[in-house]
């Protein structure tokens, strides 16, 4: 079924209840999100800290159960499946974490870690596990001898390669990569991104690529979704979003990236502060109208009345704004 998206998310909602001091505050971490991802496609998910990127990643991989909404994997809704019923689908979607060290058990060798991933999903016959581990290590640029070493014996970049090998072990169709290079040295980031690009080309993998680094997203992703306080405010092709951002929040974010701002004609200094994290007090508050209103430089009276829906722009991409 080539026209059925690999992943489709509809009206996804996840709220958390936090207790800052006295009282309870409900945080709408994901507040009605919809998008689709085709086979082999790469969708970037960007937005400031706390905008709900990781929560979407954890919902899509079903580490979390949504409060509401659908998560269709090749047409099958897995949003409310039990852990057991989810098992056959879990191998289709794998998560690569930001911090590979905390996601790798320090007491297991790399061979054990990869072997366990292979066994959980019965991916290869027992007799072929050792050769598959060697193959996986080769695919991520490590040596066969590395199978006998422990995670602490590797550099940060190598550890992320191990995390990627573990995700690949079960032959997924989609990888959710949550800030996969942001904990690494700049010089190593490019090497790991090159590896992800090679894997995408060789294996036809789709990616949901979560990052705060807009330059990396521009380089790696086919399409980009901009998230603001749990909602997608703009989504479209990479070139559409970067060349002609319509939503004031997207414009603010892009203006804060020096090279992109320079290409677009300046504004880096002006907007750098505006693109930092939302004030904590703002996150739990109820809102009416547009959720970006308090920070928006072009807000109009209509913006207080109703939350804007995503609407199609001239070039075909979608933005949620009453004014722009
Ligand atoms: N388990 C949890 N319990 C309570 N609140 C949570 C939980 N997980 C996330 N949140 C809250 O949900 C909101 C979205 O968090 P999330 O981690 O998805 O953001 P993010 O976009 O990934 O941010 P960052 O860029 O900092 O990683 C935040 O306000 C966060 O504090
Ligand atoms: S709807 Fe209004 S407040 Fe919201 S982003 Fe657009 S102009 Fe700004
Ligand atoms: Mg996150």
CSV table of C-alpha atoms and ligand atoms in Angstrom, one decimal:
chain,number,residue,atom,x,y,z
A,1,UNK,CA,0.0,0.0,0.0
A,2,UNK,CA,2.4,2.7,-1.2
A,3,UNK,CA,-0.1,5.6,-0.7
A,4,UNK,CA,-0.7,4.8,3.0
A,5,UNK,CA,1.7,6.9,5.1
A,6,UNK,CA,4.2,5.0,7.2
A,7,UNK,CA,3.2,7.0,10.2
A,8,UNK,CA,0.1,9.2,10.6
A,9,UNK,CA,-0.7,11.0,13.8
A,10,UNK,CA,-4.1,12.5,14.4
A,11,UNK,CA,-5.3,14.9,17.1
A,12,UNK,CA,-2.6,13.6,19.5
A,13,UNK,CA,-3.0,14.9,23.1
A,14,UNK,CA,-0.8,14.3,26.2
A,15,UNK,CA,-1.2,16.3,29.4
A,16,UNK,CA,1.0,16.0,32.5
A,17,UNK,CA,0.1,17.1,36.0
A,18,UNK,CA,3.0,18.8,37.8
A,19,UNK,CA,3.2,20.1,41.3
A,20,UNK,CA,5.5,23.2,41.5
A,21,UNK,CA,5.4,24.1,45.2
A,22,UNK,CA,1.8,24.0,46.3
A,23,UNK,CA,-1.1,23.1,44.0
A,24,UNK,CA,-1.3,21.3,40.8
A,25,UNK,CA,-0.6,22.5,37.3
A,26,UNK,CA,-1.6,20.7,34.2
A,27,UNK,CA,0.9,21.0,31.3
A,28,UNK,CA,-0.5,20.5,27.9
A,29,UNK,CA,2.8,18.9,26.6
A,30,UNK,CA,1.1,17.8,23.4
A,31,UNK,CA,-2.1,19.5,22.6
A,32,UNK,CA,-3.7,18.3,19.3
A,33,UNK,CA,-0.9,17.4,17.0
A,34,UNK,CA,-1.4,15.9,13.5
A,35,UNK,CA,1.2,15.0,10.8
A,36,UNK,CA,2.0,12.2,8.4
A,37,UNK,CA,5.3,10.7,7.4
A,38,UNK,CA,5.8,8.7,4.1
A,39,UNK,CA,8.1,5.7,3.8
A,40,UNK,CA,11.8,6.9,3.6
A,41,UNK,CA,10.9,10.5,4.5
A,42,UNK,CA,12.5,12.7,7.1
A,43,UNK,CA,10.4,15.1,9.1
A,44,UNK,CA,12.2,17.5,11.4
A,45,UNK,CA,10.5,18.5,14.6
A,46,UNK,CA,11.7,21.9,16.0
A,47,UNK,CA,10.7,24.2,18.7
A,48,UNK,CA,12.0,25.7,22.0
A,49,UNK,CA,12.7,23.7,25.1
A,50,UNK,CA,9.4,22.4,26.6
A,51,UNK,CA,7.4,22.7,23.4
A,52,UNK,CA,6.6,18.9,23.5
A,53,UNK,CA,9.1,17.5,21.0
A,54,UNK,CA,10.4,14.6,23.2
A,55,UNK,CA,6.8,13.8,24.3
A,56,UNK,CA,5.7,13.4,20.7
A,57,UNK,CA,8.8,11.1,20.2
A,58,UNK,CA,7.8,9.0,23.2
A,59,UNK,CA,4.2,8.8,22.2
A,60,UNK,CA,5.1,7.7,18.6
A,61,UNK,CA,7.3,5.0,20.0
A,62,UNK,CA,4.6,4.2,22.6
A,63,UNK,CA,6.9,4.6,25.5
A,64,UNK,CA,4.0,6.8,26.6
A,65,UNK,CA,0.3,6.3,26.1
A,66,UNK,CA,-1.6,9.3,24.6
A,67,UNK,CA,-4.6,10.8,26.4
A,68,UNK,CA,-6.3,11.1,23.1
A,69,UNK,CA,-5.7,10.7,19.4
A,70,UNK,CA,-4.6,8.2,16.9
A,71,UNK,CA,-1.1,6.9,16.0
A,72,UNK,CA,-1.4,5.0,12.7
A,73,UNK,CA,1.6,2.8,11.7
A,74,UNK,CA,1.1,1.8,8.1
A,75,UNK,CA,-2.6,2.3,8.6
A,76,UNK,CA,-3.0,0.4,11.9
A,77,UNK,CA,-3.9,2.5,15.0
A,78,UNK,CA,-1.5,1.6,17.8
A,79,UNK,CA,-2.3,4.5,20.2
A,80,UNK,CA,-4.1,2.4,22.8
A,81,UNK,CA,-2.6,-1.0,22.3
A,82,UNK,CA,-1.4,-2.8,25.4
A,83,UNK,CA,2.4,-3.5,25.9
A,84,UNK,CA,1.8,-7.0,24.7
A,85,UNK,CA,-0.3,-6.2,21.7
A,86,UNK,CA,2.2,-3.4,20.8
A,87,UNK,CA,5.1,-5.8,20.5
A,88,UNK,CA,4.9,-6.7,16.8
A,89,UNK,CA,4.8,-2.9,16.0
A,90,UNK,CA,7.6,-1.9,18.3
A,91,UNK,CA,10.3,-3.1,16.1
A,92,UNK,CA,9.0,-0.9,13.2
A,93,UNK,CA,9.7,2.3,15.2
A,94,UNK,CA,13.0,2.7,17.1
A,95,UNK,CA,14.2,5.5,19.3
A,96,UNK,CA,17.7,7.0,19.3
A,97,UNK,CA,18.2,9.0,22.4
A,98,UNK,CA,20.1,12.2,23.0
A,99,UNK,CA,22.4,10.7,25.7
A,100,UNK,CA,23.6,7.4,24.5
A,101,UNK,CA,25.4,6.7,27.8
A,102,UNK,CA,22.4,6.7,30.0
A,103,UNK,CA,20.5,4.6,27.5
A,104,UNK,CA,23.1,1.8,27.4
A,105,UNK,CA,23.4,-0.6,30.3
A,106,UNK,CA,26.9,-0.1,31.7
A,107,UNK,CA,27.1,-3.7,32.9
A,108,UNK,CA,26.6,-5.2,29.5
A,109,UNK,CA,29.0,-5.5,26.7
A,110,UNK,CA,28.1,-4.0,23.3
A,111,UNK,CA,27.7,-7.6,22.0
A,112,UNK,CA,25.2,-8.3,24.8
A,113,UNK,CA,23.3,-5.1,24.2
A,114,UNK,CA,22.9,-5.8,20.5
A,115,UNK,CA,22.3,-9.5,21.1
A,116,UNK,CA,19.4,-8.7,23.5
A,117,UNK,CA,17.8,-6.4,20.9
A,118,UNK,CA,18.0,-9.2,18.3
A,119,UNK,CA,16.6,-11.8,20.7
A,120,UNK,CA,13.7,-9.7,21.9
A,121,UNK,CA,12.3,-9.5,18.5
A,122,UNK,CA,13.5,-12.8,17.1
A,123,UNK,CA,15.1,-10.9,14.3
A,124,UNK,CA,17.6,-13.6,13.3
A,125,UNK,CA,18.1,-17.3,14.1
A,126,UNK,CA,20.3,-18.0,17.1
A,127,UNK,CA,23.2,-19.3,15.1
A,128,UNK,CA,23.4,-16.0,13.1
A,129,UNK,CA,23.3,-13.6,16.1
A,130,UNK,CA,27.2,-13.2,16.3
A,131,UNK,CA,27.5,-12.5,12.6
A,132,UNK,CA,24.6,-10.1,12.6
A,133,UNK,CA,26.3,-8.2,15.5
A,134,UNK,CA,29.5,-7.9,13.5
A,135,UNK,CA,27.4,-6.7,10.5
A,136,UNK,CA,25.7,-4.1,12.7
A,137,UNK,CA,29.0,-2.8,14.1
A,138,UNK,CA,30.3,-2.5,10.6
A,139,UNK,CA,27.2,-0.6,9.5
A,140,UNK,CA,27.8,2.1,12.1
A,141,UNK,CA,31.6,2.3,11.5
A,142,UNK,CA,32.7,0.2,14.5
A,143,UNK,CA,35.0,-2.8,14.6
A,144,UNK,CA,34.0,-6.5,15.3
A,145,UNK,CA,36.3,-6.5,18.4
A,146,UNK,CA,34.2,-3.7,19.9
A,147,UNK,CA,31.5,-6.3,20.7
A,148,UNK,CA,33.5,-7.4,23.8
A,149,UNK,CA,33.8,-3.9,25.3
A,150,UNK,CA,31.6,-2.0,27.7
A,151,UNK,CA,29.9,1.3,27.0
A,152,UNK,CA,32.3,3.3,29.3
A,153,UNK,CA,35.2,2.2,27.1
A,154,UNK,CA,33.9,4.3,24.1
A,155,UNK,CA,33.9,8.0,23.2
A,156,UNK,CA,30.6,9.9,23.1
A,157,UNK,CA,30.4,9.6,19.3
A,158,UNK,CA,31.2,5.9,19.4
A,159,UNK,CA,28.5,5.4,22.1
A,160,UNK,CA,25.9,7.1,19.9
A,161,UNK,CA,27.0,4.7,17.1
A,162,UNK,CA,26.2,1.8,19.4
A,163,UNK,CA,22.8,3.4,20.2
A,164,UNK,CA,22.2,3.6,16.5
A,165,UNK,CA,23.3,0.0,15.9
A,166,UNK,CA,20.9,-1.1,18.6
A,167,UNK,CA,18.0,0.7,16.9
A,168,UNK,CA,19.0,-0.8,13.5
A,169,UNK,CA,19.2,-4.4,15.0
A,170,UNK,CA,15.5,-5.0,14.6
A,171,UNK,CA,15.3,-3.6,11.1
A,172,UNK,CA,12.9,-0.7,11.8
A,173,UNK,CA,11.1,1.3,9.2
A,174,UNK,CA,11.1,4.5,11.2
A,175,UNK,CA,13.7,6.0,13.6
A,176,UNK,CA,12.7,8.7,16.1
A,177,UNK,CA,16.0,10.5,16.7
A,178,UNK,CA,15.7,12.8,19.7
A,179,UNK,CA,18.5,15.3,19.6
A,180,UNK,CA,20.9,12.5,18.5
A,181,UNK,CA,24.0,14.7,18.2
A,182,UNK,CA,23.4,17.6,20.5
A,183,UNK,CA,25.4,16.0,23.4
A,184,UNK,CA,28.4,15.4,21.1
A,185,UNK,CA,31.4,17.6,20.3
A,186,UNK,CA,30.8,19.7,17.3
A,187,UNK,CA,33.5,17.9,15.3
A,188,UNK,CA,31.9,14.5,16.1
A,189,UNK,CA,28.3,15.8,15.3
A,190,UNK,CA,29.1,15.9,11.6
A,191,UNK,CA,30.4,12.4,11.6
A,192,UNK,CA,27.3,11.0,13.3
A,193,UNK,CA,25.0,13.0,11.0
A,194,UNK,CA,26.9,11.6,8.0
A,195,UNK,CA,26.3,8.1,9.3
A,196,UNK,CA,22.6,8.8,9.7
A,197,UNK,CA,22.5,10.1,6.1
A,198,UNK,CA,24.3,7.0,4.8
A,199,UNK,CA,21.9,4.7,6.7
A,200,UNK,CA,18.9,6.6,5.3
A,201,UNK,CA,20.1,6.2,1.8
A,202,UNK,CA,21.2,2.6,2.1
A,203,UNK,CA,18.3,1.3,4.2
A,204,UNK,CA,15.5,3.6,3.0
A,205,UNK,CA,14.7,4.5,6.7
A,206,UNK,CA,12.2,7.2,7.6
A,207,UNK,CA,13.1,9.6,10.4
A,208,UNK,CA,11.3,11.8,12.9
A,209,UNK,CA,14.2,14.0,13.6
A,210,UNK,CA,13.9,16.1,16.8
A,211,UNK,CA,16.4,18.9,17.1
A,212,UNK,CA,16.9,22.5,18.3
A,213,UNK,CA,19.6,22.9,15.7
A,214,UNK,CA,17.9,24.5,12.8
A,215,UNK,CA,21.0,24.3,10.6
A,216,UNK,CA,21.2,20.5,11.0
A,217,UNK,CA,17.5,20.1,10.4
A,218,UNK,CA,17.7,22.1,7.2
A,219,UNK,CA,20.5,19.9,6.0
A,220,UNK,CA,18.9,16.6,7.0
A,221,UNK,CA,15.2,16.9,6.7
A,222,UNK,CA,12.7,16.8,3.8
A,223,UNK,CA,10.0,18.5,5.7
A,224,UNK,CA,9.9,20.5,8.9
A,225,UNK,CA,7.2,20.9,11.6
A,226,UNK,CA,7.5,23.8,14.0
A,227,UNK,CA,6.1,23.2,17.5
A,228,UNK,CA,5.0,25.8,19.9
A,229,UNK,CA,3.6,24.8,23.4
A,230,UNK,CA,2.3,21.5,22.2
A,231,UNK,CA,0.9,22.4,18.9
A,232,UNK,CA,2.3,22.5,15.3
A,233,UNK,CA,2.2,26.2,14.2
A,234,UNK,CA,3.8,25.6,10.8
A,235,UNK,CA,4.6,22.6,8.7
A,236,UNK,CA,5.9,22.1,5.2
A,237,UNK,CA,8.8,21.4,2.9
A,238,UNK,CA,12.2,22.3,4.2
A,239,UNK,CA,12.7,25.0,1.5
A,240,UNK,CA,9.2,26.4,2.1
A,241,UNK,CA,9.8,26.8,5.8
A,242,UNK,CA,13.3,28.2,5.6
A,243,UNK,CA,12.8,30.5,2.6
A,244,UNK,CA,9.3,31.8,3.4
A,245,UNK,CA,8.3,31.2,7.1
A,246,UNK,CA,4.8,32.5,7.6
A,247,UNK,CA,4.3,32.1,11.4
A,248,UNK,CA,5.8,34.9,13.6
A,249,UNK,CA,7.2,32.2,15.9
A,250,UNK,CA,9.0,30.4,13.0
A,251,UNK,CA,10.3,33.8,11.9
A,252,UNK,CA,11.7,34.4,15.4
A,253,UNK,CA,13.3,31.0,15.5
A,254,UNK,CA,15.0,31.3,12.1
A,255,UNK,CA,16.2,34.8,12.8
A,256,UNK,CA,18.0,33.5,15.9
A,257,UNK,CA,20.2,31.2,13.7
A,258,UNK,CA,23.1,33.4,12.6
A,259,UNK,CA,23.8,31.9,9.2
A,260,UNK,CA,20.2,31.5,8.2
A,261,UNK,CA,19.4,35.0,9.5
A,262,UNK,CA,22.3,36.3,7.4
A,263,UNK,CA,21.0,34.6,4.3
A,264,UNK,CA,17.5,36.0,4.9
A,265,UNK,CA,18.8,39.5,5.4
A,266,UNK,CA,19.7,39.9,9.1
A,267,UNK,CA,17.9,40.0,12.4
A,268,UNK,CA,20.1,37.6,14.3
A,269,UNK,CA,20.9,39.9,17.2
A,270,UNK,CA,17.4,41.2,17.6
A,271,UNK,CA,15.7,37.9,18.0
A,272,UNK,CA,18.2,35.7,19.7
A,273,UNK,CA,16.6,36.3,23.2
A,274,UNK,CA,13.1,35.8,21.8
A,275,UNK,CA,13.9,32.3,20.7
A,276,UNK,CA,14.9,31.0,24.1
A,277,UNK,CA,12.7,28.9,26.2
A,278,UNK,CA,9.2,30.0,27.1
A,279,UNK,CA,9.0,31.5,30.6
A,280,UNK,CA,8.2,28.6,33.0
A,281,UNK,CA,5.2,30.4,34.4
A,282,UNK,CA,3.7,30.6,30.9
A,283,UNK,CA,3.7,26.8,30.4
A,284,UNK,CA,1.0,25.8,32.7
A,285,UNK,CA,-1.3,28.7,32.2
A,286,UNK,CA,-4.7,28.4,30.5
A,287,UNK,CA,-5.0,30.4,27.3
A,288,UNK,CA,-7.6,31.7,25.0
A,289,UNK,CA,-7.0,32.7,21.5
A,290,UNK,CA,-3.5,32.2,19.9
A,291,UNK,CA,-1.1,30.6,22.3
A,292,UNK,CA,1.8,32.7,20.9
A,293,UNK,CA,-0.1,36.0,21.5
A,294,UNK,CA,1.9,37.2,24.6
A,295,UNK,CA,5.1,37.1,22.6
A,296,UNK,CA,3.9,38.0,19.2
A,297,UNK,CA,5.2,41.2,17.6
A,298,UNK,CA,2.2,41.4,15.2
A,299,UNK,CA,-0.7,40.3,17.3
A,300,UNK,CA,-4.1,41.8,16.4
A,301,UNK,CA,-7.5,41.8,18.3
A,302,UNK,CA,-8.6,38.7,16.4
A,303,UNK,CA,-5.7,36.8,18.0
A,304,UNK,CA,-7.4,37.0,21.4
A,305,UNK,CA,-10.7,35.5,20.1
A,306,UNK,CA,-9.8,32.1,18.7
A,307,UNK,CA,-6.8,29.8,18.3
A,308,UNK,CA,-5.8,29.9,14.6
A,309,UNK,CA,-6.0,26.6,12.7
A,310,UNK,CA,-3.3,25.4,10.2
A,311,UNK,CA,-4.3,26.8,6.8
A,312,UNK,CA,-2.7,26.3,3.4
A,313,UNK,CA,-0.3,29.1,2.1
A,314,UNK,CA,0.4,30.1,-1.5
A,315,UNK,CA,3.3,27.6,-1.9
A,316,UNK,CA,1.3,24.8,-0.3
A,317,UNK,CA,2.8,24.7,3.2
A,318,UNK,CA,0.6,25.1,6.3
A,319,UNK,CA,0.7,27.8,9.0
A,320,UNK,CA,-1.5,28.7,11.9
A,321,UNK,CA,-1.8,32.4,12.1
A,322,UNK,CA,-4.7,34.9,11.8
A,323,UNK,CA,-2.5,37.7,10.5
A,324,UNK,CA,0.3,36.2,8.4
B,1,LIG,N1,6.9,13.0,32.8
B,1,LIG,C1,6.5,14.2,32.8
B,1,LIG,N2,5.8,14.7,33.9
B,1,LIG,C2,5.4,16.0,34.0
B,1,LIG,N3,5.7,16.9,33.0
B,1,LIG,C3,6.4,16.5,31.9
B,1,LIG,C4,6.8,15.1,31.8
B,1,LIG,N4,7.4,15.0,30.6
B,1,LIG,C5,7.4,16.2,30.0
B,1,LIG,N5,6.7,17.1,30.8
B,1,LIG,C6,6.5,18.5,30.5
B,1,LIG,O1,5.9,18.6,29.2
B,1,LIG,C7,6.4,19.7,28.4
B,1,LIG,C8,7.0,19.2,27.2
B,1,LIG,O2,8.2,18.5,27.5
B,1,LIG,P1,9.1,17.8,26.4
B,1,LIG,O3,10.2,17.1,27.1
B,1,LIG,O4,8.3,17.1,25.4
B,1,LIG,O5,9.8,19.1,25.7
B,1,LIG,P2,10.9,19.2,24.6
B,1,LIG,O6,10.4,20.0,23.5
B,1,LIG,O7,11.4,17.9,24.3
B,1,LIG,O8,12.0,20.1,25.4
B,1,LIG,P3,13.6,20.0,25.3
B,1,LIG,O9,14.0,20.8,24.0
B,1,LIG,O10,14.0,20.7,26.5
B,1,LIG,O11,14.0,18.6,25.2
B,1,LIG,C9,7.4,20.4,29.4
B,1,LIG,O12,6.7,21.5,30.0
B,1,LIG,C10,7.8,19.3,30.4
B,1,LIG,O13,8.1,19.9,31.6
B,2,LIG,S1,-2.5,34.5,15.3
B,2,LIG,FE1,-2.0,36.5,16.0
B,2,LIG,S2,-0.8,36.2,17.9
B,2,LIG,FE2,-0.9,34.3,16.9
B,2,LIG,S3,1.0,34.2,15.7
B,2,LIG,FE3,-0.6,35.0,14.3
B,2,LIG,S4,-0.4,37.3,14.6
B,2,LIG,FE4,0.7,36.4,16.3
B,3,LIG,MG1,13.3,17.0,24.5
